Amino acid sequence: MNARTQRRGPSWRLIWMLPAGLALLAGLDAGLLLLGLPAPVDGSRLPEVHGMLLALGFVGTLISLERATALRRWYGYAAPMLLGLGGIALVVPAIPLVGAKSVLIAGAAAFVVVYLPLWRRQYDAALLTQLLGAGLGLVGSILWLVPDSMAHVLPWIIGFIVLTIAAERVELARITMGPRAGFWLLMHAWAMVTALVIGVALPDVGAVLLGIVLISLTGWLVTHDVARRTVRATGVTRYMAACILAGYFWLALAGAVLLLGRPDAQPQYDAVVHAVFLGYTFSMIMAHATTILPAVLGISLPYRPAFWVPAALLHVALIVRIFAGDAWGIPMGWQMGGALGVLALVLFVLTALFSAVFGSQESRSRKSRSRTRETHR
């Protein structure tokens, strides 16, 4: 057997998924504590760091790892390393909170640096949008140093998440979105930056402008994304399209809530946060997990119909939480929706692990049968 026919094992990059996974689990645990529900770990400061654990500790590490893989330079991995370590530091009581926040800031800064050589390599509007998004994430992490509520940090982290994921979606669907897709995406990005800057001095005005930008961006994405057509397909294609379109729905809903002004009140704040960070963000992660993670981590992660279960449960959870809990003011709906959301994400992780393990075994079995046939020829 020559070197080309040998099976490649998982990439060493898989190690960076460990702190990301810990940040995810800690963030979900903190979510249960915030809901007043029993949780596996009763950490004293977990509720305080819940949002940033998921936004930067998990999602930031995940995205920066993918971008560092695209860069293919050793220094690019400083971003997922620092963001992952920052997420772990947030949950360790012995580490001062300001120190943990500083590690996250360093990770966010390293993430910005990752985009600079990528931008020089290819002067592309989608890449520039991602660079802007990373810059917004850095600003948000710095603002978090100020001992205040998360309300002043939230818009910047929304900008980071929304622009980064939207730009990566444009990269993946560039052919179907048309040659000017990057231009229109970048225009929305600059409009979002403008809304955030205005929001520093005029929070209500900034929130309304941000809501308008989110609704406009969502409308443009839905109009041009091939998911509108591929949702009528079958198998993994339909699954991905359904997750993508559902994510757009929740992003538009967040934009609509922001039209009411700065989300200071709990129902409004809760609706915006979970529509963006659960409905939009995790829908997109679920949609692209079977295509992006294998390329980054060197693992087999085949699609299985079982992926529909956590995806559907996630949206049921959000409907219960946002409409019954936040809009109608039913405490039981808020708690039940939150608990179902945690269950949906845990179930998705378990489904992905199951698919990866058995996918690897199936791949080895196919290769073994292929070698056996070649031997008997």
mmCIF file of C-alpha atoms in Angstrom:
data_model
loop_
_atom_site.group_PDB
_atom_site.id
_atom_site.type_symbol
_atom_site.label_atom_id
_atom_site.label_comp_id
_atom_site.label_asym_id
_atom_site.label_seq_id
_atom_site.Cartn_x
_atom_site.Cartn_y
_atom_site.Cartn_z
ATOM 1 C CA MET A 1 0.000 0.000 0.000
ATOM 2 C CA ASN A 2 1.490 3.365 -0.970
ATOM 3 C CA ALA A 3 1.233 6.595 1.002
ATOM 4 C CA ARG A 4 -1.603 7.953 -1.090
ATOM 5 C CA THR A 5 -3.909 5.060 -0.280
ATOM 6 C CA GLN A 6 -3.306 5.154 3.464
ATOM 7 C CA ARG A 7 -6.177 6.469 5.504
ATOM 8 C CA ARG A 8 -5.630 9.909 6.930
ATOM 9 C CA GLY A 9 -6.484 10.271 10.584
ATOM 10 C CA PRO A 10 -8.173 13.241 12.225
ATOM 11 C CA SER A 11 -6.270 16.511 11.966
ATOM 12 C CA TRP A 12 -4.280 17.799 14.929
ATOM 13 C CA ARG A 13 -6.612 20.810 14.705
ATOM 14 C CA LEU A 14 -9.183 18.691 16.515
ATOM 15 C CA ILE A 15 -7.438 19.689 19.757
ATOM 16 C CA TRP A 16 -8.882 23.205 19.465
ATOM 17 C CA MET A 17 -12.380 21.766 19.567
ATOM 18 C CA LEU A 18 -11.830 20.692 23.176
ATOM 19 C CA PRO A 19 -11.882 24.197 24.719
ATOM 20 C CA ALA A 20 -14.673 25.167 22.309
ATOM 21 C CA GLY A 21 -16.688 22.157 23.455
ATOM 22 C CA LEU A 22 -16.050 22.999 27.115
ATOM 23 C CA ALA A 23 -17.187 26.580 26.490
ATOM 24 C CA LEU A 24 -20.362 25.276 24.851
ATOM 25 C CA LEU A 25 -21.179 22.939 27.737
ATOM 26 C CA ALA A 26 -20.379 25.616 30.333
ATOM 27 C CA GLY A 27 -22.515 28.126 28.448
ATOM 28 C CA LEU A 28 -25.457 25.718 28.351
ATOM 29 C CA ASP A 29 -25.010 25.000 32.055
ATOM 30 C CA ALA A 30 -25.053 28.748 32.722
ATOM 31 C CA GLY A 31 -28.220 29.040 30.656
ATOM 32 C CA LEU A 32 -29.982 26.548 32.929
ATOM 33 C CA LEU A 33 -28.845 28.492 35.998
ATOM 34 C CA LEU A 34 -30.199 31.729 34.535
ATOM 35 C CA LEU A 35 -33.532 30.001 33.964
ATOM 36 C CA GLY A 36 -33.646 28.954 37.604
ATOM 37 C CA LEU A 37 -33.442 25.293 36.623
ATOM 38 C CA PRO A 38 -31.213 22.512 38.022
ATOM 39 C CA ALA A 39 -27.815 22.400 36.327
ATOM 40 C CA PRO A 40 -24.923 19.896 36.472
ATOM 41 C CA VAL A 41 -22.489 22.567 37.738
ATOM 42 C CA ASP A 42 -23.438 25.426 40.041
ATOM 43 C CA GLY A 43 -20.605 27.802 39.195
ATOM 44 C CA SER A 44 -20.740 31.118 41.004
ATOM 45 C CA ARG A 45 -19.955 33.312 37.991
ATOM 46 C CA LEU A 46 -21.270 31.131 35.177
ATOM 47 C CA PRO A 47 -24.480 33.164 34.723
ATOM 48 C CA GLU A 48 -22.409 36.350 34.421
ATOM 49 C CA VAL A 49 -20.302 34.979 31.535
ATOM 50 C CA HIS A 50 -23.021 32.926 29.809
ATOM 51 C CA GLY A 51 -23.321 35.038 26.654
ATOM 52 C CA MET A 52 -19.625 35.542 25.950
ATOM 53 C CA LEU A 53 -18.879 31.883 26.649
ATOM 54 C CA LEU A 54 -21.107 30.914 23.730
ATOM 55 C CA ALA A 55 -20.423 33.877 21.425
ATOM 56 C CA LEU A 56 -16.621 34.085 21.702
ATOM 57 C CA GLY A 57 -15.589 31.001 23.656
ATOM 58 C CA PHE A 58 -17.482 28.595 21.399
ATOM 59 C CA VAL A 59 -18.557 30.277 18.143
ATOM 60 C CA GLY A 60 -15.483 32.531 18.016
ATOM 61 C CA THR A 61 -13.127 29.587 18.515
ATOM 62 C CA LEU A 62 -14.972 27.541 15.899
ATOM 63 C CA ILE A 63 -14.937 30.249 13.215
ATOM 64 C CA SER A 64 -11.372 31.372 13.915
ATOM 65 C CA LEU A 65 -10.198 27.758 13.598
ATOM 66 C CA GLU A 66 -11.835 27.519 10.185
ATOM 67 C CA ARG A 67 -10.234 30.793 9.070
ATOM 68 C CA ALA A 68 -6.809 29.783 10.441
ATOM 69 C CA THR A 69 -7.097 26.551 8.458
ATOM 70 C CA ALA A 70 -7.750 28.597 5.317
ATOM 71 C CA LEU A 71 -4.748 30.832 6.079
ATOM 72 C CA ARG A 72 -2.381 27.843 6.512
ATOM 73 C CA ARG A 73 0.122 29.767 8.636
ATOM 74 C CA TRP A 74 1.208 28.716 12.113
ATOM 75 C CA TYR A 75 0.478 32.103 13.678
ATOM 76 C CA GLY A 76 -3.162 31.917 12.559
ATOM 77 C CA TYR A 77 -3.862 29.341 15.263
ATOM 78 C CA ALA A 78 -3.147 31.888 17.978
ATOM 79 C CA ALA A 79 -6.754 33.096 17.554
ATOM 80 C CA PRO A 80 -8.556 29.801 18.324
ATOM 81 C CA MET A 81 -5.974 29.044 21.026
ATOM 82 C CA LEU A 82 -6.529 32.328 22.870
ATOM 83 C CA LEU A 83 -10.303 32.369 22.399
ATOM 84 C CA GLY A 84 -10.512 28.783 23.612
ATOM 85 C CA LEU A 85 -8.288 29.458 26.612
ATOM 86 C CA GLY A 86 -10.259 32.618 27.348
ATOM 87 C CA GLY A 87 -13.460 30.593 27.396
ATOM 88 C CA ILE A 88 -11.949 28.133 29.858
ATOM 89 C CA ALA A 89 -10.587 30.978 32.009
ATOM 90 C CA LEU A 90 -14.072 32.462 32.277
ATOM 91 C CA VAL A 91 -15.346 29.406 34.150
ATOM 92 C CA VAL A 92 -12.364 28.946 36.495
ATOM 93 C CA PRO A 93 -13.084 30.895 39.711
ATOM 94 C CA ALA A 94 -9.397 31.039 40.635
ATOM 95 C CA ILE A 95 -8.680 33.201 37.571
ATOM 96 C CA PRO A 96 -9.717 36.851 38.048
ATOM 97 C CA LEU A 97 -12.549 37.746 35.699
ATOM 98 C CA VAL A 98 -10.623 40.706 34.298
ATOM 99 C CA GLY A 99 -7.779 38.333 33.419
ATOM 100 C CA ALA A 100 -10.129 35.953 31.609
ATOM 101 C CA LYS A 101 -11.674 38.869 29.721
ATOM 102 C CA SER A 102 -8.182 40.044 28.731
ATOM 103 C CA VAL A 103 -7.387 36.639 27.230
ATOM 104 C CA LEU A 104 -10.585 36.859 25.172
ATOM 105 C CA ILE A 105 -9.580 40.329 23.990
ATOM 106 C CA ALA A 106 -6.195 38.967 22.909
ATOM 107 C CA GLY A 107 -7.966 36.161 21.053
ATOM 108 C CA ALA A 108 -10.316 38.603 19.330
ATOM 109 C CA ALA A 109 -7.340 40.752 18.309
ATOM 110 C CA ALA A 110 -5.518 37.697 16.953
ATOM 111 C CA PHE A 111 -8.655 36.844 14.985
ATOM 112 C CA VAL A 112 -8.541 40.261 13.315
ATOM 113 C CA VAL A 113 -4.893 39.621 12.443
ATOM 114 C CA VAL A 114 -5.833 36.327 10.733
ATOM 115 C CA TYR A 115 -7.905 38.229 8.185
ATOM 116 C CA LEU A 116 -5.166 40.667 7.174
ATOM 117 C CA PRO A 117 -3.048 38.210 5.114
ATOM 118 C CA LEU A 118 -6.238 36.600 3.809
ATOM 119 C CA TRP A 119 -7.352 40.035 2.615
ATOM 120 C CA ARG A 120 -3.953 40.702 0.996
ATOM 121 C CA ARG A 121 -4.158 37.302 -0.674
ATOM 122 C CA GLN A 122 -7.560 38.070 -2.189
ATOM 123 C CA TYR A 123 -9.080 41.560 -2.249
ATOM 124 C CA ASP A 124 -12.612 40.343 -1.841
ATOM 125 C CA ALA A 125 -15.701 42.111 -0.474
ATOM 126 C CA ALA A 126 -16.825 39.040 1.494
ATOM 127 C CA LEU A 127 -13.416 38.820 3.179
ATOM 128 C CA LEU A 128 -13.480 42.531 3.983
ATOM 129 C CA THR A 129 -16.910 42.013 5.544
ATOM 130 C CA GLN A 130 -15.494 39.242 7.724
ATOM 131 C CA LEU A 131 -12.614 41.524 8.700
ATOM 132 C CA LEU A 132 -15.120 44.187 9.746
ATOM 133 C CA GLY A 133 -17.063 41.568 11.687
ATOM 134 C CA ALA A 134 -13.937 40.449 13.537
ATOM 135 C CA GLY A 135 -13.232 44.105 14.362
ATOM 136 C CA LEU A 136 -16.710 44.448 15.847
ATOM 137 C CA GLY A 137 -16.072 41.351 17.960
ATOM 138 C CA LEU A 138 -12.848 42.913 19.236
ATOM 139 C CA VAL A 139 -14.658 46.138 20.168
ATOM 140 C CA GLY A 140 -17.356 44.153 21.951
ATOM 141 C CA SER A 141 -14.802 42.180 23.959
ATOM 142 C CA ILE A 142 -13.063 45.401 25.008
ATOM 143 C CA LEU A 143 -16.373 47.021 26.024
ATOM 144 C CA TRP A 144 -17.047 43.985 28.204
ATOM 145 C CA LEU A 145 -14.237 45.140 30.478
ATOM 146 C CA VAL A 146 -16.511 47.966 31.618
ATOM 147 C CA PRO A 147 -18.541 46.824 34.645
ATOM 148 C CA ASP A 148 -21.969 47.463 33.152
ATOM 149 C CA SER A 149 -24.824 45.407 31.764
ATOM 150 C CA MET A 150 -24.398 43.391 28.578
ATOM 151 C CA ALA A 151 -26.799 45.737 26.778
ATOM 152 C CA HIS A 152 -23.966 47.989 25.558
ATOM 153 C CA VAL A 153 -21.876 44.988 24.460
ATOM 154 C CA LEU A 154 -24.674 43.065 22.733
ATOM 155 C CA PRO A 155 -24.925 45.110 19.478
ATOM 156 C CA TRP A 156 -21.223 44.702 18.732
ATOM 157 C CA ILE A 157 -21.285 40.955 19.304
ATOM 158 C CA ILE A 158 -24.403 40.715 17.127
ATOM 159 C CA GLY A 159 -22.481 42.541 14.400
ATOM 160 C CA PHE A 160 -19.552 40.145 14.733
ATOM 161 C CA ILE A 161 -21.696 37.014 14.532
ATOM 162 C CA VAL A 162 -24.099 38.198 11.822
ATOM 163 C CA LEU A 163 -21.505 39.644 9.445
ATOM 164 C CA THR A 164 -19.095 36.729 9.813
ATOM 165 C CA ILE A 165 -21.697 34.053 9.148
ATOM 166 C CA ALA A 166 -23.417 36.007 6.355
ATOM 167 C CA ALA A 167 -20.074 36.587 4.607
ATOM 168 C CA GLU A 168 -19.148 32.908 4.826
ATOM 169 C CA ARG A 169 -22.570 32.052 3.388
ATOM 170 C CA VAL A 170 -21.900 34.404 0.468
ATOM 171 C CA GLU A 171 -18.524 32.727 -0.088
ATOM 172 C CA LEU A 172 -20.184 29.315 -0.249
ATOM 173 C CA ALA A 173 -23.058 30.416 -2.501
ATOM 174 C CA ARG A 174 -21.253 33.068 -4.547
ATOM 175 C CA ILE A 175 -22.113 31.545 -7.934
ATOM 176 C CA THR A 176 -25.861 31.540 -7.327
ATOM 177 C CA MET A 177 -25.903 34.948 -5.601
ATOM 178 C CA GLY A 178 -24.432 36.775 -8.584
ATOM 179 C CA PRO A 179 -21.278 38.815 -9.222
ATOM 180 C CA ARG A 180 -22.384 41.804 -7.104
ATOM 181 C CA ALA A 181 -23.211 39.772 -4.012
ATOM 182 C CA GLY A 182 -20.026 40.855 -2.258
ATOM 183 C CA PHE A 183 -20.754 44.521 -2.944
ATOM 184 C CA TRP A 184 -24.249 44.415 -1.437
ATOM 185 C CA LEU A 185 -23.027 42.419 1.530
ATOM 186 C CA LEU A 186 -20.314 45.002 2.174
ATOM 187 C CA MET A 187 -22.835 47.850 1.939
ATOM 188 C CA HIS A 188 -24.894 46.180 4.653
ATOM 189 C CA ALA A 189 -21.739 45.732 6.719
ATOM 190 C CA TRP A 190 -20.862 49.427 6.583
ATOM 191 C CA ALA A 191 -24.469 50.317 7.396
ATOM 192 C CA MET A 192 -24.249 48.055 10.437
ATOM 193 C CA VAL A 193 -21.009 49.679 11.570
ATOM 194 C CA THR A 194 -22.669 53.100 11.214
ATOM 195 C CA ALA A 195 -25.650 51.966 13.303
ATOM 196 C CA LEU A 196 -23.355 50.664 16.040
ATOM 197 C CA VAL A 197 -21.329 53.882 16.175
ATOM 198 C CA ILE A 198 -24.503 55.975 16.380
ATOM 199 C CA GLY A 199 -25.759 53.650 19.111
ATOM 200 C CA VAL A 200 -22.854 54.602 21.379
ATOM 201 C CA ALA A 201 -24.287 58.130 21.776
ATOM 202 C CA LEU A 202 -27.940 57.389 20.966
ATOM 203 C CA PRO A 203 -28.694 53.800 22.074
ATOM 204 C CA ASP A 204 -32.351 53.763 20.997
ATOM 205 C CA VAL A 205 -31.621 55.260 17.593
ATOM 206 C CA GLY A 206 -28.701 52.878 17.106
ATOM 207 C CA ALA A 207 -30.874 49.886 17.998
ATOM 208 C CA VAL A 208 -33.568 50.924 15.512
ATOM 209 C CA LEU A 209 -30.974 51.432 12.772
ATOM 210 C CA LEU A 210 -29.416 48.060 13.576
ATOM 211 C CA GLY A 211 -32.850 46.463 13.336
ATOM 212 C CA ILE A 212 -33.404 48.033 9.914
ATOM 213 C CA VAL A 213 -30.024 46.753 8.712
ATOM 214 C CA LEU A 214 -30.745 43.223 9.975
ATOM 215 C CA ILE A 215 -34.134 43.140 8.250
ATOM 216 C CA SER A 216 -32.652 44.487 5.013
ATOM 217 C CA LEU A 217 -29.732 42.046 5.129
ATOM 218 C CA THR A 218 -32.071 39.132 5.797
ATOM 219 C CA GLY A 219 -34.352 40.131 2.931
ATOM 220 C CA TRP A 220 -31.408 40.346 0.565
ATOM 221 C CA LEU A 221 -30.017 36.979 1.691
ATOM 222 C CA VAL A 222 -33.367 35.213 1.373
ATOM 223 C CA THR A 223 -33.910 36.691 -2.088
ATOM 224 C CA HIS A 224 -30.548 35.580 -3.458
ATOM 225 C CA ASP A 225 -29.729 32.425 -1.496
ATOM 226 C CA VAL A 226 -30.116 29.184 -3.416
ATOM 227 C CA ALA A 227 -31.625 27.658 -0.266
ATOM 228 C CA ARG A 228 -35.030 28.944 -1.412
ATOM 229 C CA ARG A 229 -34.885 26.452 -4.263
ATOM 230 C CA THR A 230 -32.873 23.614 -2.740
ATOM 231 C CA VAL A 231 -35.289 23.278 0.186
ATOM 232 C CA ARG A 232 -37.476 21.346 -2.283
ATOM 233 C CA ALA A 233 -34.681 18.781 -2.799
ATOM 234 C CA THR A 234 -34.052 15.714 -0.644
ATOM 235 C CA GLY A 235 -31.491 14.448 1.860
ATOM 236 C CA VAL A 236 -28.686 16.657 3.101
ATOM 237 C CA THR A 237 -29.454 19.380 0.535
ATOM 238 C CA ARG A 238 -32.962 19.860 1.898
ATOM 239 C CA TYR A 239 -31.735 19.693 5.489
ATOM 240 C CA MET A 240 -29.138 22.416 4.921
ATOM 241 C CA ALA A 241 -31.599 24.668 3.107
ATOM 242 C CA ALA A 242 -34.244 24.284 5.816
ATOM 243 C CA CYS A 243 -31.744 25.192 8.547
ATOM 244 C CA ILE A 244 -30.515 28.209 6.575
ATOM 245 C CA LEU A 245 -34.003 29.570 5.898
ATOM 246 C CA ALA A 246 -35.030 29.037 9.519
ATOM 247 C CA GLY A 247 -31.933 30.963 10.595
ATOM 248 C CA TYR A 248 -32.933 33.871 8.344
ATOM 249 C CA PHE A 249 -36.376 33.929 9.939
ATOM 250 C CA TRP A 250 -34.950 34.341 13.430
ATOM 251 C CA LEU A 251 -32.513 37.009 12.265
ATOM 252 C CA ALA A 252 -35.382 39.016 10.766
ATOM 253 C CA LEU A 253 -37.354 38.600 13.993
ATOM 254 C CA ALA A 254 -34.430 39.983 15.996
ATOM 255 C CA GLY A 255 -34.326 42.958 13.645
ATOM 256 C CA ALA A 256 -38.051 43.536 14.148
ATOM 257 C CA VAL A 257 -37.682 43.503 17.954
ATOM 258 C CA LEU A 258 -34.816 45.996 17.736
ATOM 259 C CA LEU A 259 -37.167 48.439 16.010
ATOM 260 C CA LEU A 260 -38.662 48.962 19.480
ATOM 261 C CA GLY A 261 -35.395 50.534 20.661
ATOM 262 C CA ARG A 262 -32.478 49.455 22.825
ATOM 263 C CA PRO A 263 -33.335 46.057 24.347
ATOM 264 C CA ASP A 264 -33.059 47.015 28.015
ATOM 265 C CA ALA A 265 -36.192 45.249 29.242
ATOM 266 C CA GLN A 266 -35.775 41.526 29.903
ATOM 267 C CA PRO A 267 -38.374 40.156 27.414
ATOM 268 C CA GLN A 268 -37.012 42.284 24.563
ATOM 269 C CA TYR A 269 -33.375 41.556 25.451
ATOM 270 C CA ASP A 270 -34.036 37.825 25.789
ATOM 271 C CA ALA A 271 -35.850 37.682 22.440
ATOM 272 C CA VAL A 272 -33.063 39.477 20.540
ATOM 273 C CA VAL A 273 -30.264 37.476 22.158
ATOM 274 C CA HIS A 274 -31.779 34.075 21.529
ATOM 275 C CA ALA A 275 -33.172 34.864 18.081
ATOM 276 C CA VAL A 276 -29.657 35.829 16.928
ATOM 277 C CA PHE A 277 -27.405 33.509 18.906
ATOM 278 C CA LEU A 278 -29.608 30.410 18.930
ATOM 279 C CA GLY A 279 -32.011 30.834 16.042
ATOM 280 C CA TYR A 280 -29.614 32.327 13.487
ATOM 281 C CA THR A 281 -26.172 31.236 14.655
ATOM 282 C CA PHE A 282 -26.820 27.634 15.612
ATOM 283 C CA SER A 283 -29.116 27.082 12.634
ATOM 284 C CA MET A 284 -26.190 28.018 10.398
ATOM 285 C CA ILE A 285 -23.811 25.812 12.375
ATOM 286 C CA MET A 286 -26.217 22.888 12.063
ATOM 287 C CA ALA A 287 -26.626 23.560 8.340
ATOM 288 C CA HIS A 288 -22.920 23.561 7.514
ATOM 289 C CA ALA A 289 -21.482 21.173 10.112
ATOM 290 C CA THR A 290 -21.387 18.176 7.756
ATOM 291 C CA THR A 291 -19.446 20.133 5.102
ATOM 292 C CA ILE A 292 -17.137 22.496 7.006
ATOM 293 C CA LEU A 293 -16.089 20.410 10.020
ATOM 294 C CA PRO A 294 -14.771 17.471 7.939
ATOM 295 C CA ALA A 295 -12.609 19.858 5.900
ATOM 296 C CA VAL A 296 -11.226 21.597 8.991
ATOM 297 C CA LEU A 297 -10.849 18.621 11.328
ATOM 298 C CA GLY A 298 -10.070 15.831 8.866
ATOM 299 C CA ILE A 299 -12.944 13.686 10.101
ATOM 300 C CA SER A 300 -15.841 11.954 8.433
ATOM 301 C CA LEU A 301 -19.166 13.521 9.411
ATOM 302 C CA PRO A 302 -21.789 12.159 7.023
ATOM 303 C CA TYR A 303 -25.337 13.496 7.017
ATOM 304 C CA ARG A 304 -27.966 11.327 8.661
ATOM 305 C CA PRO A 305 -31.738 11.913 8.883
ATOM 306 C CA ALA A 306 -31.293 12.030 12.666
ATOM 307 C CA PHE A 307 -29.888 15.562 12.282
ATOM 308 C CA TRP A 308 -33.447 16.762 11.684
ATOM 309 C CA VAL A 309 -34.401 15.982 15.291
ATOM 310 C CA PRO A 310 -32.168 18.518 17.116
ATOM 311 C CA ALA A 311 -32.722 21.077 14.348
ATOM 312 C CA ALA A 312 -36.507 20.853 14.674
ATOM 313 C CA LEU A 313 -36.321 20.801 18.467
ATOM 314 C CA LEU A 314 -34.230 23.985 18.444
ATOM 315 C CA HIS A 315 -36.924 25.909 16.603
ATOM 316 C CA VAL A 316 -39.716 24.492 18.745
ATOM 317 C CA ALA A 317 -37.718 25.667 21.775
ATOM 318 C CA LEU A 318 -37.358 29.168 20.355
ATOM 319 C CA ILE A 319 -41.047 29.413 19.500
ATOM 320 C CA VAL A 320 -41.968 28.455 23.061
ATOM 321 C CA ARG A 321 -39.369 30.746 24.646
ATOM 322 C CA ILE A 322 -39.785 33.865 22.515
ATOM 323 C CA PHE A 323 -43.507 33.794 21.792
ATOM 324 C CA ALA A 324 -44.931 32.131 24.905
ATOM 325 C CA GLY A 325 -42.241 33.287 27.341
ATOM 326 C CA ASP A 326 -41.118 36.713 26.110
ATOM 327 C CA ALA A 327 -44.091 37.979 24.090
ATOM 328 C CA TRP A 328 -46.935 36.595 26.225
ATOM 329 C CA GLY A 329 -45.110 36.782 29.544
ATOM 330 C CA ILE A 330 -45.631 33.153 30.567
ATOM 331 C CA PRO A 331 -42.757 32.185 32.931
ATOM 332 C CA MET A 332 -43.284 28.476 32.286
ATOM 333 C CA GLY A 333 -42.907 29.075 28.537
ATOM 334 C CA TRP A 334 -39.644 30.943 29.114
ATOM 335 C CA GLN A 335 -38.217 28.137 31.236
ATOM 336 C CA MET A 336 -39.543 25.313 29.086
ATOM 337 C CA GLY A 337 -38.269 26.932 25.898
ATOM 338 C CA GLY A 338 -34.851 27.468 27.446
ATOM 339 C CA ALA A 339 -34.617 23.884 28.657
ATOM 340 C CA LEU A 340 -35.658 22.553 25.243
ATOM 341 C CA GLY A 341 -33.015 24.751 23.609
ATOM 342 C CA VAL A 342 -30.296 23.273 25.810
ATOM 343 C CA LEU A 343 -31.587 19.782 25.022
ATOM 344 C CA ALA A 344 -31.554 20.544 21.283
ATOM 345 C CA LEU A 345 -27.902 21.625 21.296
ATOM 346 C CA VAL A 346 -26.770 18.693 23.436
ATOM 347 C CA LEU A 347 -28.678 16.336 21.144
ATOM 348 C CA PHE A 348 -27.044 17.907 18.094
ATOM 349 C CA VAL A 349 -23.570 17.397 19.577
ATOM 350 C CA LEU A 350 -24.368 13.776 20.388
ATOM 351 C CA THR A 351 -25.790 13.202 16.905
ATOM 352 C CA ALA A 352 -22.671 14.700 15.333
ATOM 353 C CA LEU A 353 -20.403 12.545 17.511
ATOM 354 C CA PHE A 354 -22.416 9.443 16.617
ATOM 355 C CA SER A 355 -22.244 10.294 12.919
ATOM 356 C CA ALA A 356 -18.497 10.987 13.088
ATOM 357 C CA VAL A 357 -17.671 7.744 14.916
ATOM 358 C CA PHE A 358 -19.807 5.513 12.745
ATOM 359 C CA GLY A 359 -18.895 7.459 9.617
ATOM 360 C CA SER A 360 -15.237 6.726 10.285
ATOM 361 C CA GLN A 361 -15.994 3.051 10.808
ATOM 362 C CA GLU A 362 -18.043 2.909 7.610
ATOM 363 C CA SER A 363 -15.246 4.617 5.692
ATOM 364 C CA ARG A 364 -12.680 2.097 6.966
ATOM 365 C CA SER A 365 -15.027 -0.742 6.085
ATOM 366 C CA ARG A 366 -15.477 0.534 2.518
ATOM 367 C CA LYS A 367 -11.732 0.936 2.059
ATOM 368 C CA SER A 368 -11.120 -2.534 3.445
ATOM 369 C CA ARG A 369 -13.624 -4.043 0.999
ATOM 370 C CA SER A 370 -12.048 -2.076 -1.835
ATOM 371 C CA ARG A 371 -8.558 -3.363 -0.985
ATOM 372 C CA THR A 372 -9.923 -6.910 -0.755
ATOM 373 C CA ARG A 373 -11.441 -6.652 -4.231
ATOM 374 C CA GLU A 374 -8.183 -5.276 -5.646
ATOM 375 C CA THR A 375 -6.237 -8.150 -4.022
ATOM 376 C CA HIS A 376 -8.451 -10.790 -5.637
ATOM 377 C CA ARG A 377 -8.270 -9.295 -9.119
#
